Amino acid sequence: MDVMASLTIIWLILPFMVGFSIYLLPRWNRYFAVAIAALSVLYGCGQFFGWEPFSLTLTDSFGVTLMFDQLTSYFILMNGLVTAAVILYCFDKQKSPFFYTQLVILHGVVNAAFCCADLISLYVALETLGVAAFLLITYPRSDRSLWVGLRYLFVSNTAMLFYLIGTALVYQANHSFAFSGLATAPREAIALIFLGLLTKGGIFISGLWLPLTHGESETPISALFSGVVVKAGVFPLVRCALLVPELEPLVRLFGVGTVLLGVIYAIFEQDTKRLLAFSSISQLGFVLAAPAVGGFYALTHGLVKASLFLTAGQLPSRNFRELCSQSMPRVFWWVLVLACASMSGLPFLAGYSSKILTMQNLLPWQVWVLNIAAVGTAIAFAKFIFLPCQAQPDLQLKPNLYWAIGVLLGSLFVANSFYLEAYQPSNLLKALVTTGAGWLAYGLIFRGLTVKLPRMFEEFEHLIGVMSLVLTGLFWMVLV
């Protein structure tokens, strides 16, 4: 085994070893956690800037197959930066060693999911992720957090049961668990595996568990989930679309449907955290709409959404009506404006570059739909931008929040340089017109409009029924 392979395996295993070691040295828990996140950032940078793509096959046809390329590097960078920001945010929160243990293990599991190129290794990673995520959701030990956590665990495990059956069918057909085996797998296997990944990744209506889970979790957990965790279900869909061209149209179709569903709900939502959660659904659709460049979009979305959740957690209310009647501290407003500007696709932030790159990789039938959705995104985030603010000299901000936001927004400025070709006059004009149209529509129409969209499909009793509907649709699509 060469040096690169050895270093990679050590990097993958280290979070689990450190996570359990935190109990032995509880006073160092935060520093261990930051070091693990920093190591992932270094590994992702090395993969992005210098190392040649490579793959590892650790056993025979039973798995484990790992793949490392530029797509992987985007997701690993995102995981390292967002996790580091969340740990910095929690630095003075008196979290227990148990919290940091679960956080570090979750970080390691998400890294593993981003490297998997076979179905059974991915299953193990996603199931472990579900348990670690459940323990973090229920960390406050309140009745509400226990209910939200159990709801997440039930939906997640049900989805992964469908996934496992599909995986067994793929192995039966190919005697291999490799992603590439999907090309010759039975159609029903593809439908079952896709249902599991769509649900886990919060895609389309099978992802409607996401708004309640992200909305009711603690602020740092919401940032971590929306920034990183749901991408563990999205990444395999992107990888499969690139490895098996026959699946790319299906992934693109679900991407467009998800964009529209999420942005419509986000426009009419009056709760800050639920708006951010529905926006996450919409933005995950953008990642799937152009799989070849989805990694860059996922990176920028993770950075922006984590900063928005961390800042929204500092506001005096979650209700936009109440926020409109009182001024927020100007320092929070500036953070919200920068993050929302990136999400809306305004220049000089990575959101602009990633959105231009995505738009240039769309198929003709997708272009008009996603251009309308981009206007909808600007409408939704205008709610944050046009909130009143004022200077509050007596406001005492904790430095840990500064550090966390600094990591996220600073990374957004740096990541903007990844695609400088986006800065063409026509692209700049289009971005300004799209955002301006959204803000104008918000001011003239949506600001005074109150519409309550149905939450029926978010109810626990209907989530499994929704999964059945999606499975039926998948069977129909793959058989056609």
PDB file of C-alpha atoms in Angstrom, residues 2-13 35-56 66-70 72-78 80 107 111 114-115:
ATOM      1  CA  ASP A   2       1.502   3.385  -0.990  1.00  0.00           C
ATOM      2  CA  VAL A   3       1.924   6.433   1.231  1.00  0.00           C
ATOM      3  CA  MET A   4      -1.157   8.221  -0.113  1.00  0.00           C
ATOM      4  CA  ALA A   5      -3.378   5.258   0.616  1.00  0.00           C
ATOM      5  CA  SER A   6      -1.960   4.902   4.124  1.00  0.00           C
ATOM      6  CA  LEU A   7      -2.466   8.592   4.903  1.00  0.00           C
ATOM      7  CA  THR A   8      -6.020   8.432   3.594  1.00  0.00           C
ATOM      8  CA  ILE A   9      -6.942   5.470   5.765  1.00  0.00           C
ATOM      9  CA  ILE A  10      -5.407   7.146   8.834  1.00  0.00           C
ATOM     10  CA  TRP A  11      -7.383  10.326   8.057  1.00  0.00           C
ATOM     11  CA  LEU A  12     -10.608   8.298   7.750  1.00  0.00           C
ATOM     12  CA  ILE A  13     -10.093   6.324  10.972  1.00  0.00           C
ATOM     13  CA  ALA A  35      -8.011  19.526  15.227  1.00  0.00           C
ATOM     14  CA  ILE A  36     -10.031  16.795  13.479  1.00  0.00           C
ATOM     15  CA  ALA A  37     -12.011  19.385  11.488  1.00  0.00           C
ATOM     16  CA  ALA A  38      -8.796  21.234  10.571  1.00  0.00           C
ATOM     17  CA  LEU A  39      -7.268  17.974   9.376  1.00  0.00           C
ATOM     18  CA  SER A  40     -10.214  17.467   7.026  1.00  0.00           C
ATOM     19  CA  VAL A  41      -9.756  20.994   5.668  1.00  0.00           C
ATOM     20  CA  LEU A  42      -6.075  20.252   4.967  1.00  0.00           C
ATOM     21  CA  TYR A  43      -6.936  16.923   3.341  1.00  0.00           C
ATOM     22  CA  GLY A  44      -9.629  18.542   1.194  1.00  0.00           C
ATOM     23  CA  CYS A  45      -7.241  21.326   0.119  1.00  0.00           C
ATOM     24  CA  GLY A  46      -4.579  18.775  -0.788  1.00  0.00           C
ATOM     25  CA  GLN A  47      -7.103  16.828  -2.846  1.00  0.00           C
ATOM     26  CA  PHE A  48      -8.383  19.972  -4.542  1.00  0.00           C
ATOM     27  CA  PHE A  49      -5.098  21.681  -5.372  1.00  0.00           C
ATOM     28  CA  GLY A  50      -2.518  18.982  -5.896  1.00  0.00           C
ATOM     29  CA  TRP A  51      -3.228  15.306  -5.589  1.00  0.00           C
ATOM     30  CA  GLU A  52      -4.173  13.173  -8.550  1.00  0.00           C
ATOM     31  CA  PRO A  53      -7.559  11.406  -8.394  1.00  0.00           C
ATOM     32  CA  PHE A  54      -7.262   7.870  -7.065  1.00  0.00           C
ATOM     33  CA  SER A  55      -9.386   5.023  -5.752  1.00  0.00           C
ATOM     34  CA  LEU A  56      -8.872   2.350  -3.116  1.00  0.00           C
ATOM     35  CA  LEU A  66     -13.282   4.445  -1.988  1.00  0.00           C
ATOM     36  CA  MET A  67     -12.893   7.154  -4.618  1.00  0.00           C
ATOM     37  CA  PHE A  68     -11.081  10.498  -4.295  1.00  0.00           C
ATOM     38  CA  ASP A  69     -11.275  13.243  -6.912  1.00  0.00           C
ATOM     39  CA  GLN A  70     -12.230  16.914  -7.204  1.00  0.00           C
ATOM     40  CA  THR A  72     -14.858  14.513  -3.186  1.00  0.00           C
ATOM     41  CA  SER A  73     -12.594  17.431  -2.276  1.00  0.00           C
ATOM     42  CA  TYR A  74     -15.458  19.961  -2.422  1.00  0.00           C
ATOM     43  CA  PHE A  75     -17.557  17.921  -0.009  1.00  0.00           C
ATOM     44  CA  ILE A  76     -14.647  17.193   2.371  1.00  0.00           C
ATOM     45  CA  LEU A  77     -13.716  20.893   2.446  1.00  0.00           C
ATOM     46  CA  MET A  78     -17.328  21.763   3.229  1.00  0.00           C
ATOM     47  CA  GLY A  80     -14.199  20.452   7.581  1.00  0.00           C
ATOM     48  CA  HIS A 107     -17.796  14.307  11.107  1.00  0.00           C
ATOM     49  CA  ASN A 111     -16.269  12.029   5.446  1.00  0.00           C
ATOM     50  CA  PHE A 114     -18.252  11.312   0.730  1.00  0.00           C
ATOM     51  CA  CYS A 115     -15.533   8.792  -0.207  1.00  0.00           C
TER      52      CYS A 115
END
